[in-house]
Structure formats: C-alpha cells, structure tokens
Amino acid sequence: MWRVSSTVPWGACAVARGEFYGYYLGWAGPARRAYAAGLALELPSGYSRADCVVVCGMGGSGAAGDYLAALSAAYGGLPVYVVKSAEPPRWVRGCLVYAVSFSGNTRETLNCASRAYRLGGYVVAVTTGGRLAAWARRVGVPVAVVEEAPAPRAGWPQLFYTLLGSLKAAGLIQVPGGHVEESIQLLGERERAEAEARELAEWLQGSRGSLVVLAPEPYYPVAVRTRSELAENAKLTADAAQVPEAGHNMLEAWARSGDTRILLLDPGEEPWSTLLHQAAGLARPASLHVARLRGGSMLSRMVWGTWLAGLASVRYALDAGLDPEPVKTIKAFRRVVEETTGWDALD
Ligand code: F6R
C-alpha cells in the first residue's frame, strides 16, 4: 500500500518521477480495494431515505462526482449533482452528500460539507484524513478513509470506486456488478495501456495547434478529466468539448482557425463514433488522434479513457523532461482561497 510521510495539504513528500508513473500503472490494486471498502461502508439507517446525491469536491476529488452523475444518468439511479465550489444547493436537505477531498484540507470542500450538514444533508466524508475526517468524527458522520497516493489526481480509483461501491451497496445506482468487475480487470491490461499512452504522448509532442479533447456527451467527464490531467501532469493547455453540443457552437471556430488539433475519445459505439468522426472532419483539424475507449460497457470505457489520460499525461511530462508531480501554482491558489474567503476551515 502507498504511504506518504505527510498529507498537508498533500504530497509534501517528493515522489521519484518513475514511481509516479508506476503508481498510475498499478491502478487495478487501489481500484479493487476501494470498491470493496465502498461496498462495506456502513451508513446510518436514516441515510436510506436520501432521494438525491450531491458530491462536493474540487479538482481530482470532484472528478469522481462527474463520473457518477453520468453513470447514474445512463444506468439509472438517484440524480447526482456535483458541486465544485463551497456552497451546496439550497435544496440539499434529504440528499446523500459525499464530501470528497483527498487531503481532507480543501477549503471549498470543508465549507460545502459543513453547510450541507447544517442544512440537513446526509453527509459522508471521503478522504485520506485531514480536517475533513477530524470534523466528520467530531459531529458523528461516516468517514470513508481512502488509501494514500502520490497526489490526489493519482488517487482517482480510490475516490471513484469508493463512491461507486457505497452507492451500489445502498441500492442508489444501477451499475451491474459485472460491469464493475470488467472495469477493474481492464486495469490489468498494462501493456496495451502503456503502448496506447505512449502513442498519445508522442502525438501530443509531435503535433502543433490548440488542443481540443472531444468526446460524446455520456463520456464528457473523461474529456474533462483528460484536460485536467494534461494541465496538472503535462502542464499542457487543452479544451474539453462534447458532441453533439460542440457541433452547435465550437465547430464554427475550429473550422475557421485551421490550427486546431483534436484528440477524439471514441467509445466505438453508434451513433457516437460516426457523429464524432463527422464533427472532427467538419472541424478541419491540423492534426487528429483517435483514442479508442476500450471495454464492453460504458463504465469500462470511462475507466479506460481515464487511465489512458493519466498515463499519457505523465509519459508526456517525463519525455519532455518535466516533473509531473509538483503543482506549485495550484498550491499558491489554495493559499489565496484560504486568505481571501471566510469559508469554514472546520477547526
Ligand atoms: C492535485 C489535484 C488537485 C486536488 C484539488 C483538491 O493532485 O489533483 O486537483 O485534487 O486541489 O484537493 P483535494 O483533492 O485534496 O481536496
């Protein structure tokens, strides 16, 4: 199991560059353990009355919520609303609220958790520890303690599968167990993932122009996550867009600019594949790369795309001589948030 010496705010330890990549490569282990832990998480009996789900979380932690919202919409389950700021919705009373913060010290998430609690939400803390865990224990709400990782974003399997397991155990999402198992097994296909990540990293190095990650609407969270992984690990700017929506606005600008390069996240299912390729053709990109989302279910394809994005963004950084792990500008912003807002620190 991964251990770090400090969690304030996270990753105060230095991680060897190769180890960071190796951690992503080994996602199958944390994914399996997190799913089991999520299934086993005991929620107070009153929580079963929940009729909506709210996920509070920022960056790598909030991403888990985007996936659950898309999966619940596609498979069935309670509506999932994702908060990427400090305030839960006014109607949070009666919702199951996952306050997700890898470090447990993100001010926006701490504030969201305490406000949701006071407004009558059924709060669950999902974290490695920090202030969030301490507060949750103090007020008596459940804490799902997740395994450490070299950075919050690298701990995506812990966060996502813990939430998925917990929602499944409570009967609040209808993703079949077989789909979950297949998605975790897919994370064992290291050679294929590495080869495809290398190809993607090489394309990113070798092509020029403003980068757009384009996915069909149900897979949009994977495009957004890819954008974040490229930003944090590869220090690379990208936009994330979805079909059909982008075909009703962005396409006009891409077609005119002539310097757009498109990364297509293709799930290999219709009508999405045809729509994606047609949209990409109309955009007349300077360069196009197709990343196939592998797997036999929507869940597996999302997990595969997420894994690929992580591996490729780290590989890109390593090949460019960059250290993918430090995010000093993000840390500076976190200090700005702490100094300029009155958001609850839960001390
Ligand atoms: C850093 C990372 C960030 C954090 C975000 C919130 O690796 O992924 O996007 O996830 O700053 O921090 P946590 O997850 O600790 O609440």
Short mmCIF file of C-alpha atoms and ligand atoms in Angstrom, two decimals:
data_model
loop_
_atom_site.label_atom_id
_atom_site.label_comp_id
_atom_site.label_asym_id
_atom_site.label_seq_id
_atom_site.Cartn_x
_atom_site.Cartn_y
_atom_site.Cartn_z
CA MET A 1 0.00 0.00 0.00
CA TRP A 2 1.23 3.51 -0.83
CA ARG A 3 2.44 5.57 2.11
CA VAL A 4 3.42 9.22 2.27
CA SER A 5 5.01 10.98 5.18
CA SER A 6 2.66 13.96 5.23
CA THR A 7 -0.80 14.84 3.94
CA VAL A 8 -0.87 18.62 4.45
CA PRO A 9 -2.21 19.69 2.03
CA TRP A 10 -0.97 16.65 0.16
CA GLY A 11 2.21 15.15 -1.23
CA ALA A 12 4.61 17.09 0.96
CA CYS A 13 6.87 14.15 0.14
CA ALA A 14 8.92 14.07 -3.03
CA VAL A 15 7.98 11.24 -5.38
CA ALA A 16 10.51 9.84 -7.81
CA ARG A 17 9.29 10.54 -11.35
CA GLY A 18 9.22 6.90 -12.38
CA GLU A 19 7.29 6.00 -9.25
CA PHE A 20 4.59 8.49 -10.15
CA TYR A 21 4.13 6.78 -13.50
CA GLY A 22 4.32 3.38 -11.82
CA TYR A 23 1.56 4.37 -9.43
CA TYR A 24 -0.79 5.12 -12.32
CA LEU A 25 0.19 1.85 -13.95
CA GLY A 26 -0.83 -0.06 -10.83
CA TRP A 27 -4.35 1.39 -10.53
CA ALA A 28 -6.01 -2.04 -10.51
CA GLY A 29 -5.00 -2.64 -6.86
CA PRO A 30 -6.39 0.56 -5.31
CA ALA A 31 -9.48 0.29 -7.53
CA ARG A 32 -10.32 -3.19 -6.27
CA ARG A 33 -9.67 -2.36 -2.63
CA ALA A 34 -11.64 0.88 -2.82
CA TYR A 35 -14.66 -0.82 -4.39
CA ALA A 36 -14.67 -3.44 -1.63
CA ALA A 37 -14.34 -0.72 1.01
CA GLY A 38 -17.17 1.29 -0.57
CA LEU A 39 -19.44 -1.76 -0.57
CA ALA A 40 -18.62 -2.39 3.08
CA LEU A 41 -19.10 1.21 4.20
CA GLU A 42 -21.82 1.35 6.80
CA LEU A 43 -24.20 4.26 6.53
CA PRO A 44 -26.64 5.22 9.31
CA SER A 45 -30.11 3.82 8.69
CA GLY A 46 -31.64 7.28 8.18
CA TYR A 47 -29.42 7.77 5.12
CA SER A 48 -31.54 5.29 3.17
CA ARG A 49 -34.23 8.00 2.96
CA ALA A 50 -32.00 10.02 0.59
CA ASP A 51 -33.69 10.95 -2.67
CA CYS A 52 -30.77 12.74 -4.35
CA VAL A 53 -26.98 12.64 -4.28
CA VAL A 54 -24.67 15.62 -4.02
CA VAL A 55 -20.91 15.33 -4.46
CA CYS A 56 -18.77 18.20 -3.16
CA GLY A 57 -15.16 18.18 -4.32
CA MET A 58 -12.52 20.14 -6.18
CA GLY A 59 -10.07 19.09 -8.90
CA GLY A 60 -9.03 15.47 -8.72
CA SER A 61 -11.57 14.84 -5.97
CA GLY A 62 -14.56 16.48 -7.65
CA ALA A 63 -13.89 14.49 -10.83
CA ALA A 64 -15.33 11.37 -9.18
CA GLY A 65 -18.67 13.14 -8.93
CA ASP A 66 -18.79 13.91 -12.66
CA TYR A 67 -18.43 10.21 -13.44
CA LEU A 68 -21.16 9.18 -11.03
CA ALA A 69 -23.54 11.78 -12.44
CA ALA A 70 -23.00 10.43 -15.97
CA LEU A 71 -23.26 6.79 -14.86
CA SER A 72 -26.42 7.34 -12.84
CA ALA A 73 -28.00 9.13 -15.80
CA ALA A 74 -27.13 6.26 -18.15
CA TYR A 75 -27.66 3.20 -15.94
CA GLY A 76 -30.31 4.53 -13.60
CA GLY A 77 -30.11 5.68 -10.00
CA LEU A 78 -30.66 8.79 -7.95
CA PRO A 79 -29.87 12.09 -9.65
CA VAL A 80 -26.30 13.17 -8.87
CA TYR A 81 -25.44 16.87 -8.58
CA VAL A 82 -21.79 17.90 -8.44
CA VAL A 83 -20.60 20.98 -6.51
CA LYS A 84 -17.19 22.35 -7.47
CA SER A 85 -17.25 25.24 -5.09
CA ALA A 86 -18.02 25.97 -1.45
CA GLU A 87 -21.81 26.07 -1.36
CA PRO A 88 -24.17 23.09 -1.57
CA PRO A 89 -27.50 23.71 -3.30
CA ARG A 90 -30.22 25.18 -1.08
CA TRP A 91 -32.28 22.01 -1.61
CA VAL A 92 -29.57 19.73 -0.17
CA ARG A 93 -31.77 18.65 2.75
CA GLY A 94 -32.54 14.94 2.33
CA CYS A 95 -29.68 14.34 -0.12
CA LEU A 96 -26.83 11.95 0.44
CA VAL A 97 -23.79 14.25 0.35
CA TYR A 98 -20.33 12.90 -0.37
CA ALA A 99 -17.73 15.45 0.71
CA VAL A 100 -14.72 14.28 -1.25
CA SER A 101 -11.28 15.70 -0.51
CA PHE A 102 -8.22 13.58 -0.95
CA SER A 103 -6.17 15.62 1.51
CA GLY A 104 -9.14 16.48 3.70
CA ASN A 105 -7.91 20.07 3.75
CA THR A 106 -9.52 21.79 0.77
CA ARG A 107 -11.37 24.84 1.99
CA GLU A 108 -14.17 24.76 -0.60
CA THR A 109 -15.00 21.15 0.25
CA LEU A 110 -14.81 21.71 4.01
CA ASN A 111 -17.25 24.58 3.73
CA CYS A 112 -19.56 22.60 1.46
CA ALA A 113 -19.56 19.69 3.92
CA SER A 114 -20.38 21.77 6.99
CA ARG A 115 -23.07 23.81 5.18
CA ALA A 116 -24.68 20.66 3.80
CA TYR A 117 -24.63 19.12 7.27
CA ARG A 118 -26.30 22.17 8.80
CA LEU A 119 -28.90 22.27 6.03
CA GLY A 120 -29.92 18.65 6.72
CA GLY A 121 -27.90 16.68 4.16
CA TYR A 122 -26.79 13.11 4.99
CA VAL A 123 -23.06 13.76 4.83
CA VAL A 124 -20.32 11.17 4.22
CA ALA A 125 -16.65 12.24 4.26
CA VAL A 126 -14.40 10.57 1.68
CA THR A 127 -10.77 11.38 2.37
CA THR A 128 -7.35 10.21 3.47
CA GLY A 129 -7.73 12.21 6.69
CA GLY A 130 -7.04 15.88 7.41
CA ARG A 131 -9.57 18.30 8.82
CA LEU A 132 -12.47 16.72 6.99
CA ALA A 133 -12.00 13.37 8.74
CA ALA A 134 -11.49 15.04 12.12
CA TRP A 135 -14.67 17.13 11.70
CA ALA A 136 -16.72 14.15 10.49
CA ARG A 137 -15.71 12.11 13.53
CA ARG A 138 -16.47 15.03 15.81
CA VAL A 139 -20.01 15.52 14.50
CA GLY A 140 -20.60 11.79 14.01
CA VAL A 141 -20.94 11.41 10.25
CA PRO A 142 -19.40 8.40 8.45
CA VAL A 143 -15.85 8.62 7.11
CA ALA A 144 -14.63 6.51 4.21
CA VAL A 145 -10.87 6.59 4.62
CA VAL A 146 -9.18 6.09 1.26
CA GLU A 147 -5.66 4.88 0.55
CA GLU A 148 -2.86 7.36 0.08
CA ALA A 149 -1.50 8.11 -3.40
CA PRO A 150 1.36 10.32 -4.57
CA ALA A 151 -1.16 13.08 -5.46
CA PRO A 152 -4.95 13.47 -5.24
CA ARG A 153 -5.39 13.15 -9.00
CA ALA A 154 -3.40 9.91 -8.99
CA GLY A 155 -5.83 8.61 -6.36
CA TRP A 156 -8.80 8.70 -8.75
CA PRO A 157 -9.52 4.94 -8.40
CA GLN A 158 -9.73 5.23 -4.60
CA LEU A 159 -12.20 8.08 -4.75
CA PHE A 160 -14.31 6.92 -7.66
CA TYR A 161 -14.63 3.25 -6.69
CA THR A 162 -15.31 4.08 -3.03
CA LEU A 163 -18.25 6.24 -4.07
CA LEU A 164 -19.45 3.71 -6.62
CA GLY A 165 -19.28 0.85 -4.08
CA SER A 166 -21.09 2.87 -1.46
CA LEU A 167 -23.88 3.90 -3.85
CA LYS A 168 -24.22 0.32 -5.08
CA ALA A 169 -24.43 -1.09 -1.57
CA ALA A 170 -27.17 1.43 -0.75
CA GLY A 171 -29.04 0.46 -3.93
CA LEU A 172 -28.84 4.02 -5.25
CA ILE A 173 -27.13 3.34 -8.59
CA GLN A 174 -27.92 0.56 -11.03
CA VAL A 175 -24.49 -0.22 -12.49
CA PRO A 176 -24.31 -4.06 -12.73
CA GLY A 177 -21.63 -5.74 -10.63
CA GLY A 178 -20.30 -7.45 -13.77
CA HIS A 179 -19.56 -4.08 -15.33
CA VAL A 180 -17.65 -3.02 -12.24
CA GLU A 181 -15.63 -6.23 -12.30
CA GLU A 182 -14.84 -5.85 -16.00
CA SER A 183 -13.69 -2.26 -15.48
CA ILE A 184 -11.27 -3.31 -12.75
CA GLN A 185 -9.96 -6.23 -14.82
CA LEU A 186 -9.32 -3.85 -17.69
CA LEU A 187 -6.88 -2.01 -15.43
CA GLY A 188 -4.78 -5.18 -15.60
CA GLU A 189 -4.06 -4.63 -19.31
CA ARG A 190 -0.91 -2.71 -18.64
CA GLU A 191 0.98 -3.43 -21.82
CA ARG A 192 -1.79 -2.27 -24.07
CA ALA A 193 -2.44 0.81 -21.92
CA GLU A 194 1.24 1.73 -21.92
CA ALA A 195 1.54 1.32 -25.68
CA GLU A 196 -1.54 3.48 -26.33
CA ALA A 197 -0.42 6.08 -23.79
CA ARG A 198 2.98 6.27 -25.49
CA GLU A 199 1.31 6.76 -28.87
CA LEU A 200 -0.86 9.54 -27.46
CA ALA A 201 2.09 11.22 -25.74
CA GLU A 202 4.08 11.12 -28.98
CA TRP A 203 1.21 12.68 -30.89
CA LEU A 204 0.96 15.42 -28.27
CA GLN A 205 4.70 16.09 -28.62
CA GLY A 206 4.73 15.95 -32.38
CA SER A 207 1.62 17.95 -33.32
CA ARG A 208 1.03 21.67 -33.06
CA GLY A 209 -2.01 23.89 -32.54
CA SER A 210 -4.60 24.49 -29.85
CA LEU A 211 -5.69 21.21 -28.38
CA VAL A 212 -9.30 20.05 -28.04
CA VAL A 213 -10.34 16.82 -26.33
CA LEU A 214 -13.61 15.77 -27.92
CA ALA A 215 -15.91 13.07 -26.52
CA PRO A 216 -19.54 12.08 -27.00
CA GLU A 217 -21.85 13.51 -24.36
CA PRO A 218 -22.08 10.47 -21.99
CA TYR A 219 -18.27 10.33 -21.91
CA TYR A 220 -17.75 14.06 -21.43
CA PRO A 221 -16.39 13.56 -17.87
CA VAL A 222 -13.48 11.67 -19.45
CA ALA A 223 -12.72 14.64 -21.74
CA VAL A 224 -12.83 17.00 -18.76
CA ARG A 225 -10.62 14.70 -16.74
CA THR A 226 -8.18 14.42 -19.68
CA ARG A 227 -8.00 18.21 -19.81
CA SER A 228 -7.19 18.28 -16.06
CA GLU A 229 -4.59 15.53 -16.31
CA LEU A 230 -2.88 17.32 -19.20
CA ALA A 231 -2.90 20.54 -17.16
CA GLU A 232 -1.62 19.08 -13.91
CA ASN A 233 0.76 16.35 -15.08
CA ALA A 234 1.90 17.58 -18.51
CA LYS A 235 1.45 21.32 -17.78
CA LEU A 236 -0.33 21.50 -21.12
CA THR A 237 -3.39 23.56 -22.07
CA ALA A 238 -6.37 21.84 -23.67
CA ASP A 239 -10.08 22.45 -24.08
CA ALA A 240 -12.71 19.77 -23.46
CA ALA A 241 -15.79 19.53 -25.64
CA GLN A 242 -18.66 17.16 -26.29
CA VAL A 243 -20.66 16.02 -29.26
CA PRO A 244 -23.39 16.88 -30.17
CA GLU A 245 -23.19 20.19 -28.23
CA ALA A 246 -19.90 21.36 -29.76
CA GLY A 247 -21.43 20.82 -33.19
CA HIS A 248 -23.82 23.65 -32.35
CA ASN A 249 -21.18 26.22 -31.45
CA MET A 250 -17.43 25.40 -31.20
CA LEU A 251 -17.26 23.74 -34.58
CA GLU A 252 -17.62 27.10 -36.30
CA ALA A 253 -14.45 28.46 -34.69
CA TRP A 254 -12.41 25.29 -35.09
CA ALA A 255 -13.24 25.06 -38.79
CA ARG A 256 -12.09 28.62 -39.33
CA SER A 257 -8.94 28.60 -37.19
CA GLY A 258 -7.01 25.97 -39.14
CA ASP A 259 -4.70 25.29 -36.19
CA THR A 260 -6.88 23.09 -34.00
CA ARG A 261 -5.65 19.62 -33.12
CA ILE A 262 -8.26 17.21 -31.92
CA LEU A 263 -7.96 14.27 -29.57
CA LEU A 264 -11.03 12.14 -30.21
CA LEU A 265 -12.23 9.87 -27.40
CA ASP A 266 -14.06 7.24 -29.41
CA PRO A 267 -16.18 4.68 -27.50
CA GLY A 268 -16.72 2.62 -30.64
CA GLU A 269 -20.50 2.73 -30.34
CA GLU A 270 -23.12 4.27 -32.60
CA PRO A 271 -24.29 6.87 -33.21
CA TRP A 272 -21.37 8.36 -31.27
CA SER A 273 -18.47 7.16 -33.41
CA THR A 274 -19.99 8.43 -36.62
CA LEU A 275 -21.02 11.75 -35.07
CA LEU A 276 -17.56 12.22 -33.60
CA HIS A 277 -15.69 11.49 -36.80
CA GLN A 278 -18.05 13.62 -38.88
CA ALA A 279 -17.73 16.52 -36.44
CA ALA A 280 -13.94 16.16 -36.46
CA GLY A 281 -13.95 16.16 -40.27
CA LEU A 282 -16.03 19.35 -40.38
CA ALA A 283 -13.62 20.98 -37.91
CA ARG A 284 -10.79 20.50 -40.43
CA PRO A 285 -8.19 19.94 -37.69
CA ALA A 286 -4.49 20.46 -38.30
CA SER A 287 -3.99 17.06 -36.69
CA LEU A 288 -6.24 14.32 -35.32
CA HIS A 289 -5.58 11.49 -32.89
CA VAL A 290 -8.18 8.84 -32.10
CA ALA A 291 -8.01 7.26 -28.65
CA ARG A 292 -10.29 4.26 -28.52
CA LEU A 293 -12.18 3.88 -25.25
CA ARG A 294 -11.86 0.14 -24.72
CA GLY A 295 -14.19 -2.11 -22.78
CA GLY A 296 -17.55 -3.80 -23.09
CA SER A 297 -19.59 -1.34 -21.02
CA MET A 298 -19.90 2.39 -20.54
CA LEU A 299 -18.25 2.12 -17.13
CA SER A 300 -15.25 0.22 -18.51
CA ARG A 301 -14.82 2.63 -21.38
CA MET A 302 -14.83 5.56 -18.97
CA VAL A 303 -12.27 3.89 -16.76
CA TRP A 304 -10.05 3.00 -19.72
CA GLY A 305 -10.10 6.60 -21.00
CA THR A 306 -9.29 7.93 -17.54
CA TRP A 307 -6.37 5.55 -17.18
CA LEU A 308 -5.05 6.40 -20.61
CA ALA A 309 -5.25 10.14 -19.86
CA GLY A 310 -3.27 9.67 -16.66
CA LEU A 311 -0.58 7.50 -18.20
CA ALA A 312 -0.21 9.64 -21.35
CA SER A 313 -0.03 12.93 -19.45
CA VAL A 314 2.68 11.59 -17.15
CA ARG A 315 4.55 9.98 -20.05
CA TYR A 316 4.41 13.30 -21.96
CA ALA A 317 5.90 15.13 -18.98
CA LEU A 318 8.67 12.57 -18.48
CA ASP A 319 9.59 12.64 -22.18
CA ALA A 320 9.68 16.45 -22.09
CA GLY A 321 11.97 16.40 -19.05
CA LEU A 322 9.26 17.79 -16.75
CA ASP A 323 8.44 16.54 -13.28
CA PRO A 324 4.71 15.70 -13.50
CA GLU A 325 4.06 15.68 -9.76
CA PRO A 326 4.57 19.22 -8.38
CA VAL A 327 1.66 21.66 -8.78
CA LYS A 328 3.06 24.73 -7.10
CA THR A 329 0.69 27.19 -8.76
CA ILE A 330 -2.32 25.21 -7.56
CA LYS A 331 -0.87 25.28 -4.06
CA ALA A 332 -0.46 29.06 -4.34
CA PHE A 333 -4.12 29.37 -5.31
CA ARG A 334 -5.18 27.23 -2.38
CA ARG A 335 -3.44 29.76 -0.11
CA VAL A 336 -5.28 32.61 -1.87
CA VAL A 337 -8.59 30.85 -1.17
CA GLU A 338 -7.68 30.40 2.48
CA GLU A 339 -6.63 34.01 2.90
CA THR A 340 -9.41 35.72 0.99
CA THR A 341 -12.58 33.77 1.80
CA GLY A 342 -14.32 33.18 5.08
CA TRP A 343 -15.01 29.58 4.14
CA ASP A 344 -15.16 27.21 7.04
CA ALA A 345 -11.86 25.52 7.91
CA LEU A 346 -13.66 23.18 10.33
CA ASP A 347 -11.13 23.81 13.12
C1 F6R B 1 -3.64 17.62 -7.11
C2 F6R B 1 -5.00 17.53 -7.59
C3 F6R B 1 -5.91 18.70 -7.32
C4 F6R B 1 -6.67 18.46 -6.00
C5 F6R B 1 -7.51 19.68 -5.63
C6 F6R B 1 -8.33 19.44 -4.38
O1 F6R B 1 -3.01 16.39 -7.38
O2 F6R B 1 -5.40 16.58 -8.18
O3 F6R B 1 -6.79 18.82 -8.42
O4 F6R B 1 -7.47 17.33 -6.12
O5 F6R B 1 -6.69 20.79 -5.41
O6 F6R B 1 -7.57 18.89 -3.36
P1 F6R B 1 -8.11 17.63 -2.56
O7 F6R B 1 -8.31 16.56 -3.56
O8 F6R B 1 -7.05 17.31 -1.57
O9 F6R B 1 -9.37 18.08 -1.92
#
